[in-house]
PDB file of C-alpha atoms and ligand atoms in Angstrom:
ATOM      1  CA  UNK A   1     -12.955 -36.943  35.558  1.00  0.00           C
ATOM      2  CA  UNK A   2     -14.856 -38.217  32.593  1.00  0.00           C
ATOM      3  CA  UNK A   3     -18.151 -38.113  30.854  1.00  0.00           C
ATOM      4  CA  UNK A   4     -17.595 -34.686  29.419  1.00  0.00           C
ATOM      5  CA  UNK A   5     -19.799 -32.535  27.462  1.00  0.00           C
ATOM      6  CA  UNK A   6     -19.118 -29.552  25.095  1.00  0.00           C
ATOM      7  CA  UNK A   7     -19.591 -27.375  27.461  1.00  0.00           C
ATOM      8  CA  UNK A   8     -17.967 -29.194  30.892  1.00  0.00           C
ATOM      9  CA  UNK A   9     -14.897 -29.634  28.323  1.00  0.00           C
ATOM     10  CA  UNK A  10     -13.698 -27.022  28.449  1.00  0.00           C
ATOM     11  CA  UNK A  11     -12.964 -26.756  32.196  1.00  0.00           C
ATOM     12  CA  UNK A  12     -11.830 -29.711  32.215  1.00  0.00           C
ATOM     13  CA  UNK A  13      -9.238 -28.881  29.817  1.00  0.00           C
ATOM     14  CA  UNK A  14      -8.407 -25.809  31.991  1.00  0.00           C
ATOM     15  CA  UNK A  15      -7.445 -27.747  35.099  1.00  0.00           C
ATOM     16  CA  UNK A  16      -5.407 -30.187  33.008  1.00  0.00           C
ATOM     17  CA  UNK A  17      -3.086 -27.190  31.980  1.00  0.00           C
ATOM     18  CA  UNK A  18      -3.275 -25.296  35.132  1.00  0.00           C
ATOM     19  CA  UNK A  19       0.113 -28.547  35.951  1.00  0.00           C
ATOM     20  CA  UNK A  20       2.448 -26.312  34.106  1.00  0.00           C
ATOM     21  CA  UNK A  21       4.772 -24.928  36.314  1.00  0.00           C
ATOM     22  CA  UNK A  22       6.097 -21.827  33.842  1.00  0.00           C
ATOM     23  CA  UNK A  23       3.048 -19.264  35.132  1.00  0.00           C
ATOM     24  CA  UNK A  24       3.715 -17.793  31.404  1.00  0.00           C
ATOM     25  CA  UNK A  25       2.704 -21.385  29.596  1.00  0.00           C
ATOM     26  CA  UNK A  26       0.267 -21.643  32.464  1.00  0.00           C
ATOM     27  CA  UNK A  27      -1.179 -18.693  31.613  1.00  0.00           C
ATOM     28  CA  UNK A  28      -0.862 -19.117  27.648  1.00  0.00           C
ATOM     29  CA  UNK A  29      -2.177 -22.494  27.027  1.00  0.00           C
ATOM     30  CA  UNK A  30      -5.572 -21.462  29.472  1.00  0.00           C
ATOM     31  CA  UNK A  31      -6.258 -18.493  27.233  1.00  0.00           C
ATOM     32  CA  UNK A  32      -5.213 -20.936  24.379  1.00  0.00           C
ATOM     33  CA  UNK A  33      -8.187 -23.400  25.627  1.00  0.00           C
ATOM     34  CA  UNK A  34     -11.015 -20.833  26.359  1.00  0.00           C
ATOM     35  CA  UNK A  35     -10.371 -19.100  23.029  1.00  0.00           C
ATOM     36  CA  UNK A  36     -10.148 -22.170  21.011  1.00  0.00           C
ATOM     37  CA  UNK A  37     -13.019 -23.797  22.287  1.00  0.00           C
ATOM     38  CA  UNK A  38     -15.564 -20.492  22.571  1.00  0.00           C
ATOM     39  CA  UNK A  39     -14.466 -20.522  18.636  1.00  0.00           C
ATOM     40  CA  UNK A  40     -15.239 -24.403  18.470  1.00  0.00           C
ATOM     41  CA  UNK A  41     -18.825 -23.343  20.085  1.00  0.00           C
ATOM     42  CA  UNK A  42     -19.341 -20.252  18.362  1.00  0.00           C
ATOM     43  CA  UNK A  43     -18.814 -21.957  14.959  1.00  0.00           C
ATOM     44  CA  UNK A  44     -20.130 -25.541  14.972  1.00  0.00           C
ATOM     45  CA  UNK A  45     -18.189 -26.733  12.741  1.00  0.00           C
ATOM     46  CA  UNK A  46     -19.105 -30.685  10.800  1.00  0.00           C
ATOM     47  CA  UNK A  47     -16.682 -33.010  10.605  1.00  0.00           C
ATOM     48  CA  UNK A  48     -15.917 -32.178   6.932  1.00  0.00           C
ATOM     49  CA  UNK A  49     -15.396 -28.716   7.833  1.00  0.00           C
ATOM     50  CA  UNK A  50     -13.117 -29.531  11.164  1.00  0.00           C
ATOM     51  CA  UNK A  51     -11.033 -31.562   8.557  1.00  0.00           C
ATOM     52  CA  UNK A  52     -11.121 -28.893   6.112  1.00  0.00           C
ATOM     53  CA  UNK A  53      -9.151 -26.638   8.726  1.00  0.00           C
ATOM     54  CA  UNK A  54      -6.808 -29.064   9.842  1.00  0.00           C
ATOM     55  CA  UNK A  55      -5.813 -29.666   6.137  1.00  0.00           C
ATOM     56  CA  UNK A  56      -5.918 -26.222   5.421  1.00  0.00           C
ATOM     57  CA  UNK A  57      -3.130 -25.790   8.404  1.00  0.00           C
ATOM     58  CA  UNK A  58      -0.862 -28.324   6.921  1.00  0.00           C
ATOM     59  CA  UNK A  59      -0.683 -26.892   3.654  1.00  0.00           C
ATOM     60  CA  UNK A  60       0.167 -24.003   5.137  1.00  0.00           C
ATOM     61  CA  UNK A  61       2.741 -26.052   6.726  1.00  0.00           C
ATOM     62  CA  UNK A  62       4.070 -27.633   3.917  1.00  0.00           C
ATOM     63  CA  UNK A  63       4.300 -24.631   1.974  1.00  0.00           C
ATOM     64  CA  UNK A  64       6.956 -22.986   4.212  1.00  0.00           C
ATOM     65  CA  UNK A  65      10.538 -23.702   3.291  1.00  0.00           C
ATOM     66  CA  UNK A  66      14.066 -21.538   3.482  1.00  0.00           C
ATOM     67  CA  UNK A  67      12.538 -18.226   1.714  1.00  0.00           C
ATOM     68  CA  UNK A  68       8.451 -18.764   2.249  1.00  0.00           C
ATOM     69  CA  UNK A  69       7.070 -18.543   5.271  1.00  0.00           C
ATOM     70  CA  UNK A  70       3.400 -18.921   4.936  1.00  0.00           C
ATOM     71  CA  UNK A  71       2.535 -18.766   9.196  1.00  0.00           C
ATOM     72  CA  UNK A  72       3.768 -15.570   9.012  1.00  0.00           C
ATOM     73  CA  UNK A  73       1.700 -14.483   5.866  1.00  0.00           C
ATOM     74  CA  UNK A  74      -1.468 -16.074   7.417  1.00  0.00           C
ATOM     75  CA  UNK A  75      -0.340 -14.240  10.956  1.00  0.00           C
ATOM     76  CA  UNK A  76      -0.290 -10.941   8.697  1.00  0.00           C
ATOM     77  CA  UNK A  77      -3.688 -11.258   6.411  1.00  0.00           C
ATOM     78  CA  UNK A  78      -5.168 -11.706   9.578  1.00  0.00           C
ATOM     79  CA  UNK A  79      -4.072  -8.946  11.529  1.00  0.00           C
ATOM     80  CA  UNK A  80      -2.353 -10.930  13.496  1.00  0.00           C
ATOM     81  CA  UNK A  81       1.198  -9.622  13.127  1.00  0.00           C
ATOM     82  CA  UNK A  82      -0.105  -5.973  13.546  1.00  0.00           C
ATOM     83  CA  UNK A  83      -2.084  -6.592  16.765  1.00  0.00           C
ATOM     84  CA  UNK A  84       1.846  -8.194  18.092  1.00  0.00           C
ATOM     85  CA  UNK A  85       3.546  -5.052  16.739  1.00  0.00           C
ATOM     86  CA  UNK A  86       0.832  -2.528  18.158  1.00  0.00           C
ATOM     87  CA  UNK A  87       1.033  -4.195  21.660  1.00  0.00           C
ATOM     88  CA  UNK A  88       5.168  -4.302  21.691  1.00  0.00           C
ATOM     89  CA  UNK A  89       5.193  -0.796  20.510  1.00  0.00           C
ATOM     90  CA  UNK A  90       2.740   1.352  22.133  1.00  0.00           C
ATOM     91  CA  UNK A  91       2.595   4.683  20.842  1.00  0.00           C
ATOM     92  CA  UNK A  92       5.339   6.962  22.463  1.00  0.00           C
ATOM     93  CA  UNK A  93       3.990  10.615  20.656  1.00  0.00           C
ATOM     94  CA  UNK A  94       7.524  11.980  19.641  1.00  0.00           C
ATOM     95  CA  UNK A  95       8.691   8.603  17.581  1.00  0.00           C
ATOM     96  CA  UNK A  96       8.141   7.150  14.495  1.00  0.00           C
ATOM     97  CA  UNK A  97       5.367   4.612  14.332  1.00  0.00           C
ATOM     98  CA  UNK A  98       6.205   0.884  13.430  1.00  0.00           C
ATOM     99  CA  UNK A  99       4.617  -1.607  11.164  1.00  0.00           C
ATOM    100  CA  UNK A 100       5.554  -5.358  10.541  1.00  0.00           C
ATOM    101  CA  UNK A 101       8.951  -6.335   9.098  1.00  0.00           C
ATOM    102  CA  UNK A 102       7.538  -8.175   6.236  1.00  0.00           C
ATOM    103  CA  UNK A 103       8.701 -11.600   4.747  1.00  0.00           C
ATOM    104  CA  UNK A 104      11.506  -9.562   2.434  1.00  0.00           C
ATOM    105  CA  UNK A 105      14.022  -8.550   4.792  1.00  0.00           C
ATOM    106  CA  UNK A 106      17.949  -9.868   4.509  1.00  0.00           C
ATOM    107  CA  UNK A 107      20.519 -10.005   7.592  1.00  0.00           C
ATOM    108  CA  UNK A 108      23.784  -8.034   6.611  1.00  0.00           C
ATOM    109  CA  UNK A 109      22.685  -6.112   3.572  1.00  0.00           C
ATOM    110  CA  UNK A 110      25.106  -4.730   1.119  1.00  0.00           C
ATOM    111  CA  UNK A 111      26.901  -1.574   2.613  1.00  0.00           C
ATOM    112  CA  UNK A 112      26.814   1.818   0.356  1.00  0.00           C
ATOM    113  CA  UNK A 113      27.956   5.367   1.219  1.00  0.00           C
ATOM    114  CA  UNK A 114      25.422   8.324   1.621  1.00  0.00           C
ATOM    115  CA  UNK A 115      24.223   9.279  -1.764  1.00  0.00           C
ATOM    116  CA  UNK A 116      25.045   5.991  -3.348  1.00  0.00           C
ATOM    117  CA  UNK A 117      22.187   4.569  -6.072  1.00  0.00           C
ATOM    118  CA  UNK A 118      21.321   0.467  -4.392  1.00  0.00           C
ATOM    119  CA  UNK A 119      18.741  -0.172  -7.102  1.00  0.00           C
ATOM    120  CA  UNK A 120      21.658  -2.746  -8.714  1.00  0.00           C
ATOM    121  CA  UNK A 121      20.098  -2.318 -11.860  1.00  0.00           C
ATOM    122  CA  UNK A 122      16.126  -2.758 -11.228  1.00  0.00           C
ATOM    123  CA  UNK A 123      14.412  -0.346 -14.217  1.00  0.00           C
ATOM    124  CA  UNK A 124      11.755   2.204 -13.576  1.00  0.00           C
ATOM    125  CA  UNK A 125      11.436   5.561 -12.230  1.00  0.00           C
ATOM    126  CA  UNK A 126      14.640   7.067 -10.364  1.00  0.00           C
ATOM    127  CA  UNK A 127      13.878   8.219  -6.782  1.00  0.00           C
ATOM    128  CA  UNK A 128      15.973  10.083  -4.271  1.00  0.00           C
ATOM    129  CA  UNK A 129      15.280   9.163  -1.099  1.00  0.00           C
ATOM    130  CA  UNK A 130      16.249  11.335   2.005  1.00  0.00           C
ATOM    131  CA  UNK A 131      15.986  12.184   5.792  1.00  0.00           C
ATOM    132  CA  UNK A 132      17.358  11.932   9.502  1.00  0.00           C
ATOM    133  CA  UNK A 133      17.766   9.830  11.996  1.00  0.00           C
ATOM    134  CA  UNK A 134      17.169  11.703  16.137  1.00  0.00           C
ATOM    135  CA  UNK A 135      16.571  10.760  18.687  1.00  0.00           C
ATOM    136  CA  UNK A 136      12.512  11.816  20.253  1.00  0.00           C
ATOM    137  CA  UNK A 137      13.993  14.759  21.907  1.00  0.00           C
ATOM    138  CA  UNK A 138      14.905  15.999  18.271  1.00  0.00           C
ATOM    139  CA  UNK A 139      18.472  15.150  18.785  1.00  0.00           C
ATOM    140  CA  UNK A 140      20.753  14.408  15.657  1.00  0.00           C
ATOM    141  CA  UNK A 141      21.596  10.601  15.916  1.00  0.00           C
ATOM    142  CA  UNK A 142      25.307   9.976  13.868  1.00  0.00           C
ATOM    143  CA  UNK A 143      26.023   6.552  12.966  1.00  0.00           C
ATOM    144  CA  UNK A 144      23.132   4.991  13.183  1.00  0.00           C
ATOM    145  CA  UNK A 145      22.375   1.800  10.823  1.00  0.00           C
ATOM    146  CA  UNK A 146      19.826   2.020   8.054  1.00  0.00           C
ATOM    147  CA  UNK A 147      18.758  -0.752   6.291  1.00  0.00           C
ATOM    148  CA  UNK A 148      16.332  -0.096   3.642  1.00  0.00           C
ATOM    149  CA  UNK A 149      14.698  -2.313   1.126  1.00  0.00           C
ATOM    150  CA  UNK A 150      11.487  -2.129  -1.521  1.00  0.00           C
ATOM    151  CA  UNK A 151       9.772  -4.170  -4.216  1.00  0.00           C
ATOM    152  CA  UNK A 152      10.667  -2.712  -8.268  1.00  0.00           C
ATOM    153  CA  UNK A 153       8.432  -1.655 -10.747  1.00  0.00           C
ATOM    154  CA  UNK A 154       6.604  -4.435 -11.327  1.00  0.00           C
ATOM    155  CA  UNK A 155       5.986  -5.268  -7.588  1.00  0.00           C
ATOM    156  CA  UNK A 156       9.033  -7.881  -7.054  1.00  0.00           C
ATOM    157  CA  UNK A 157      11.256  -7.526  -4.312  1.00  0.00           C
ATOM    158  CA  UNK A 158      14.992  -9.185  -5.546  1.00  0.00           C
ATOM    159  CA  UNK A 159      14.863 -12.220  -3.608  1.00  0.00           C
ATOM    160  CA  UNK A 160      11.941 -12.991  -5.144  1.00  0.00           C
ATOM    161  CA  UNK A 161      13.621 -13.188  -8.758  1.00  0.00           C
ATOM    162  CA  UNK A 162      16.999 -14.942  -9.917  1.00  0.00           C
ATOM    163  CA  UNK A 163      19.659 -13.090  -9.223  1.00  0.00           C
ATOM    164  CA  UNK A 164      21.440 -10.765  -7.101  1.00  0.00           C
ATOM    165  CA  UNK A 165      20.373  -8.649  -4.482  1.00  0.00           C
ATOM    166  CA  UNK A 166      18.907  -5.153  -5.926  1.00  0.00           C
ATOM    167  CA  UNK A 167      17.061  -2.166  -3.972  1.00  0.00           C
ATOM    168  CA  UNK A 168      18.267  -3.251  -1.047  1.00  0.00           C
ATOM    169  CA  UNK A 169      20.842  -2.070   1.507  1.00  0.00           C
ATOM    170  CA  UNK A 170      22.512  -0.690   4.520  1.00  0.00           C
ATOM    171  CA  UNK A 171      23.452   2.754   4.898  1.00  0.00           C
ATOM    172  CA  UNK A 172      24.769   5.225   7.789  1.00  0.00           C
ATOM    173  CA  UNK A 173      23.651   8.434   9.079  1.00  0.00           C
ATOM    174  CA  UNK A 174      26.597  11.151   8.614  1.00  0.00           C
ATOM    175  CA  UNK A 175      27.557  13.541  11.932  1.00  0.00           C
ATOM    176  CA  UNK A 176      24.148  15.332  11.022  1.00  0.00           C
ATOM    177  CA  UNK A 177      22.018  12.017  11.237  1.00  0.00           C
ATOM    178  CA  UNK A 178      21.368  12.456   7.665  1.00  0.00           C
ATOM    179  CA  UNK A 179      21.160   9.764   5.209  1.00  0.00           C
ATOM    180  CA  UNK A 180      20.549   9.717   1.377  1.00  0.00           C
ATOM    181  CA  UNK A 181      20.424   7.247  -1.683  1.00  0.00           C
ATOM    182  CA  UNK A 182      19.320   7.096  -4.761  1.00  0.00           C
ATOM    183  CA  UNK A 183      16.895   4.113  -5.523  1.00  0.00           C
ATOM    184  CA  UNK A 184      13.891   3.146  -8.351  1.00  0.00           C
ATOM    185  CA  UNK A 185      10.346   3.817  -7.390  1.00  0.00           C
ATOM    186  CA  UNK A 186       8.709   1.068  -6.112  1.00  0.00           C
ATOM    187  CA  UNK A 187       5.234   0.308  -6.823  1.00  0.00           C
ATOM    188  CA  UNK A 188       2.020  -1.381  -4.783  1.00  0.00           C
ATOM    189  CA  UNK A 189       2.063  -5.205  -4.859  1.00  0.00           C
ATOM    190  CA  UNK A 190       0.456  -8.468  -4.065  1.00  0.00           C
ATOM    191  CA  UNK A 191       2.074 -10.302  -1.076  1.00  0.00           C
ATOM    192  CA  UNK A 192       2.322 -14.271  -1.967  1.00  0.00           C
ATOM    193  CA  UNK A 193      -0.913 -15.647  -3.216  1.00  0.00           C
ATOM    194  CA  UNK A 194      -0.141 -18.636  -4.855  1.00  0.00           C
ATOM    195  CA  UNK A 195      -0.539 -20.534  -1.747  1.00  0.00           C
ATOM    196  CA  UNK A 196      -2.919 -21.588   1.026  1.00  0.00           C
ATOM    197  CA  UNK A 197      -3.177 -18.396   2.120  1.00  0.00           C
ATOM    198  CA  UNK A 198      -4.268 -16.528  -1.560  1.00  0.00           C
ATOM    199  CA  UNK A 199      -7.181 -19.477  -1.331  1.00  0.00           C
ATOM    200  CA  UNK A 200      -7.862 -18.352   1.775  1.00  0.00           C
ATOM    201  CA  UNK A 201      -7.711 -14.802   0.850  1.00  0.00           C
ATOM    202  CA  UNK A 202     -10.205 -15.721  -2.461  1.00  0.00           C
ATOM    203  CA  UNK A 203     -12.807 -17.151  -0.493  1.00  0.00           C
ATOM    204  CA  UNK A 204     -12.775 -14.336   2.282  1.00  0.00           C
ATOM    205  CA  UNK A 205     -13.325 -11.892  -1.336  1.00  0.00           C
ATOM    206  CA  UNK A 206     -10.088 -10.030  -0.215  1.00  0.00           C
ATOM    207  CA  UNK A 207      -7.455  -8.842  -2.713  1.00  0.00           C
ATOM    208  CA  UNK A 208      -3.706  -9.534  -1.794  1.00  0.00           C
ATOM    209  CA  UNK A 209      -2.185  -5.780  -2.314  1.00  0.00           C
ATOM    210  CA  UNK A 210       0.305  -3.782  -0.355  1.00  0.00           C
ATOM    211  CA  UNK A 211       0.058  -0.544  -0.921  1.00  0.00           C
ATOM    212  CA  UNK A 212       3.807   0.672  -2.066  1.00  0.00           C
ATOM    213  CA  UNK A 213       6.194   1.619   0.226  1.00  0.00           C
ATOM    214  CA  UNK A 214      10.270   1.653   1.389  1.00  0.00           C
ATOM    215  CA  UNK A 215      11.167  -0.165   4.469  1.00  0.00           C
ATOM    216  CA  UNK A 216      13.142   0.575   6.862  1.00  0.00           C
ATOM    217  CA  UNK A 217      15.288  -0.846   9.830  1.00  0.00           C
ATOM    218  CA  UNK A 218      16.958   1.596  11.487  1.00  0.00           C
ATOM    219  CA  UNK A 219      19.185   0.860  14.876  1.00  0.00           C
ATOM    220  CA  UNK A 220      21.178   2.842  17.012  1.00  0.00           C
ATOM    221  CA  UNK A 221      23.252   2.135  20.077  1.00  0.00           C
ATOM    222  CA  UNK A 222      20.485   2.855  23.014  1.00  0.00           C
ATOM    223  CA  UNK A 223      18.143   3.076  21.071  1.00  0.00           C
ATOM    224  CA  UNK A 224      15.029   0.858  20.257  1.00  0.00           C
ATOM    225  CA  UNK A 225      15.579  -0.323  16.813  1.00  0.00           C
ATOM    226  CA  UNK A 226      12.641   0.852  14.617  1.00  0.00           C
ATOM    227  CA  UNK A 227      11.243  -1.228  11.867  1.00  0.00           C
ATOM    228  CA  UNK A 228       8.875   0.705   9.805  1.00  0.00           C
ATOM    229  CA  UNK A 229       7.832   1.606   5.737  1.00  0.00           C
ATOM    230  CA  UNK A 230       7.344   4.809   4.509  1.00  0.00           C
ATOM    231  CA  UNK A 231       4.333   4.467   2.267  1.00  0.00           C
ATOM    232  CA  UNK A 232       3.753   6.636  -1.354  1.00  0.00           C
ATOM    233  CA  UNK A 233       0.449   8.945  -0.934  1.00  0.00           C
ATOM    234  CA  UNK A 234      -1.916   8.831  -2.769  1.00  0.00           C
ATOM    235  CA  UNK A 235      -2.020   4.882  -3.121  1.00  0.00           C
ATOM    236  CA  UNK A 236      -4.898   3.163  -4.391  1.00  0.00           C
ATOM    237  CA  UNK A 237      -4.205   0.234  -1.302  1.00  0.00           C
ATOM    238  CA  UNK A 238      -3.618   2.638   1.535  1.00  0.00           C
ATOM    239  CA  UNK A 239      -7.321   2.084   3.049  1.00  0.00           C
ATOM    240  CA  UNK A 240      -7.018  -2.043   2.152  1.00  0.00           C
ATOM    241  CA  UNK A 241      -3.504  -3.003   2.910  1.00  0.00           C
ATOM    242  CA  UNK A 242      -3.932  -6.893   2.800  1.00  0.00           C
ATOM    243  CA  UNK A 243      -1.686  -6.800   5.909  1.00  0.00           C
ATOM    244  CA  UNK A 244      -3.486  -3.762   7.947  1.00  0.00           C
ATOM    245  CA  UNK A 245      -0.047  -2.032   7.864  1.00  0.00           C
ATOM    246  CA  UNK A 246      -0.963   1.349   6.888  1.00  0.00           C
ATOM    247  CA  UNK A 247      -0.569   4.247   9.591  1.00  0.00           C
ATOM    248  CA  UNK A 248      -1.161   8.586   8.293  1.00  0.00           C
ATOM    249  CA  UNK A 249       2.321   9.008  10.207  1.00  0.00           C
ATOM    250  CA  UNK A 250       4.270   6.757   7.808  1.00  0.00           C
ATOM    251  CA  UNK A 251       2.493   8.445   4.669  1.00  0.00           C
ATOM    252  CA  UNK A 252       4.525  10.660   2.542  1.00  0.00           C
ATOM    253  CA  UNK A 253       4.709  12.108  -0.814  1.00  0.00           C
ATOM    254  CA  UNK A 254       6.962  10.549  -3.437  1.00  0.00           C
ATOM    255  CA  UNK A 255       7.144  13.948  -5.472  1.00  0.00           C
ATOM    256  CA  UNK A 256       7.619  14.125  -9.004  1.00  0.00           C
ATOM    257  CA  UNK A 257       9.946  16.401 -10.338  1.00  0.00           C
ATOM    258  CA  UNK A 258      11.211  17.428 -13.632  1.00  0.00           C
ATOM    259  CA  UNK A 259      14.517  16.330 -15.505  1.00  0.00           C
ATOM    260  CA  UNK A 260      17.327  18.550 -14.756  1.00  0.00           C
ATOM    261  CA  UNK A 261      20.365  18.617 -12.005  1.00  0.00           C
ATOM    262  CA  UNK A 262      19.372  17.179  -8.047  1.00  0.00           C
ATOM    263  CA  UNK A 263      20.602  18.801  -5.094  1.00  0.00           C
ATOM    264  CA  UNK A 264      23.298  16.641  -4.807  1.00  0.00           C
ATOM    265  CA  UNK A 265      24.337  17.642  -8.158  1.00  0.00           C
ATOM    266  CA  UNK A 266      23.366  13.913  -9.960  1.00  0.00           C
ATOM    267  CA  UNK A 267      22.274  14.796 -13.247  1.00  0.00           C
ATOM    268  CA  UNK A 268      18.671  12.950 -14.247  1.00  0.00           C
ATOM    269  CA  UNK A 269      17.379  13.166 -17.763  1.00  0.00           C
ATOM    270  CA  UNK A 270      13.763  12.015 -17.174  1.00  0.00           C
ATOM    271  CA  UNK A 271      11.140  12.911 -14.565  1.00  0.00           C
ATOM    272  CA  UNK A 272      12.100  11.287 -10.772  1.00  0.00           C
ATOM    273  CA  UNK A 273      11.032  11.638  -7.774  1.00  0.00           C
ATOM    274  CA  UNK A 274      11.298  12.426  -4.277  1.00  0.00           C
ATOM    275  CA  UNK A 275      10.926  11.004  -0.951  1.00  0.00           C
ATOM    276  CA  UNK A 276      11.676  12.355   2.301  1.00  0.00           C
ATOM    277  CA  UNK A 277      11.434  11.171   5.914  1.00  0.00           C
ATOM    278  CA  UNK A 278      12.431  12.239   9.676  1.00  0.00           C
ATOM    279  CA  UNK A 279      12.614   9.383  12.025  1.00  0.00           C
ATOM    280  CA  UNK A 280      13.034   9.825  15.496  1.00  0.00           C
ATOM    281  CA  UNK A 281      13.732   6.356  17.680  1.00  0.00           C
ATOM    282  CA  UNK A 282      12.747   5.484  20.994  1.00  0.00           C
TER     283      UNK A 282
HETATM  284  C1  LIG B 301       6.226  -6.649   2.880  1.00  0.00           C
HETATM  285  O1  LIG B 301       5.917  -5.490   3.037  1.00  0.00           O
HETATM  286  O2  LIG B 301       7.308  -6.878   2.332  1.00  0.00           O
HETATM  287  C2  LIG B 301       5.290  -7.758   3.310  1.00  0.00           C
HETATM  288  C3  LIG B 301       4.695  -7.691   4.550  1.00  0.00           C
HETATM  289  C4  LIG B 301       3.831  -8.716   4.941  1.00  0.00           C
HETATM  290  C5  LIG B 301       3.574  -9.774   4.088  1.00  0.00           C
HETATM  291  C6  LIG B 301       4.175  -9.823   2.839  1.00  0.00           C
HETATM  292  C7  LIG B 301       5.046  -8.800   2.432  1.00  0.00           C
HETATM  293 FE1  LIG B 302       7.145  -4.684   1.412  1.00  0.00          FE
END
């Protein structure tokens, strides 16, 4: 077969791939081809512009290392990440929804006991942070792992900064399923921008925010393990979330409340606030 044009191309291309003997890659690289070149013939693109893609692709490349993964950003700002996480968790009514995992996570987080403050020193607003952990049925789940983690103040997460880990860690759910720490409240922040993907953000006239949240990992033997955030209302990002993140179920309340004694008895001499959160796992 020869002498194609852009149109015959493309079936051309289709038979070529139709060899692979994995039906999955079969059926991947076919959708890869029609998509790719419907988008080739949708856009037109000159030759400057072709090359302006392909070198916008290996910047992206280049820009990835040991802690930045910039496919994974691009993946997110485009929706991308969410559409994977929607179609690998459709919606079971009784549990918690699920948003994307984020860049910011760390294997084996520092352990602490219920009620223990893992803001290792980040400054700003204290915040108790409480719940449960059941199963959808409403049952208690004991034991179960919760790994939490946020940005500070100022919109860093600690692996973005010098220094040790901080507002970060792994906790686990007492015979109740309850679980509680004591933390700093976070604040709304700009995911990496100083990259390929800002540009790319800039010239689309999108903003980079996240709108501020706490995430969590929470697993359980038989259980699905959830990955989710719980996200402060009221945000000025919750209807723009650069990452399309944002769900009403995963919206609560950090309440302010004034200085005096906690529940738990820790004495706080300036305003804090206070989070709360059921989840219930597949
Ligand atoms: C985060 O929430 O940590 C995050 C998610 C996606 C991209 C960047 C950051
Ligand atoms: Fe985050």
């Amino acid at each position: 077969m020869r002498n194609f044009d852009e149109f015959t191309i493309t079936e051309a291309v289709l038979a070529r791939v139709a060899a692979a003997t994995d039906p999955r890659m079969r059926l991947i690289s076919q959708a890869l081809v029609r998509h790719l070149h419907a988008f080739v013939r949708e856009v037109e693109p000159t030759q400057a512009e072709w090359a302006a893609g392909i070198d916008f692709l290996t910047r992206t490349g280049q820009m990835c290392d040991g802690k930045r993964q910039e496919f994974i950003l691009l993946s997110d700002i485009l929706g991308v990440s969410m559409q994977v996480d929607a179609i690998n968790h459709r919606r079971s009514a009784a549990a918690t929804e699920t948003t994307v995992l984020g860049p910011f996570y760390v294997e084996s987080p520092p352990e602490f006991p219920c009620g223990a403050d893992i803001s290792g020193g980040m400054t700003g607003q204290k915040l108790s942070v409480e719940g449960s952990v059941a199963t959808l049925d409403g049952t208690p789940i004991a034991g179960a792992i919760v790994d939490v983690w946020h940005a500070d103040a100022e919109g860093c997460y600690d692996v973005q900064r010098p220094g040790d880990l901080a507002g970060r860690g792994r906790l686990r759910t007492d015979a109740a399923g309850r679980f509680h720490f004591w933390t700093i409240r976070p604040s709304s922040y700009p995911v990496p921008h100083d990259g390929p993907v800002g540009q790319l953000l800039a010239r689309q006239g999108r903003h980079p925010y996240r709108p501020a949240h706490v995430h969590f990992k929470i697993a359980a033997a038989g259980h699905e393990t959830l990955v989710t955030h719980v996200f402060a209302a009221g945000d000025p990002y919750l209807d723009s979330d650069v990452v399309f993140g944002v769900k009403d179920s995963i919206i609560r309340p950090y309440t302010e409340q004034e200085p005096g004694t906690a529940p738990d008895g820790t004495v706080v001499a300036e305003r804090y606030a206070t989070l709360r959160y059921d989840f219930r796992l597949k």
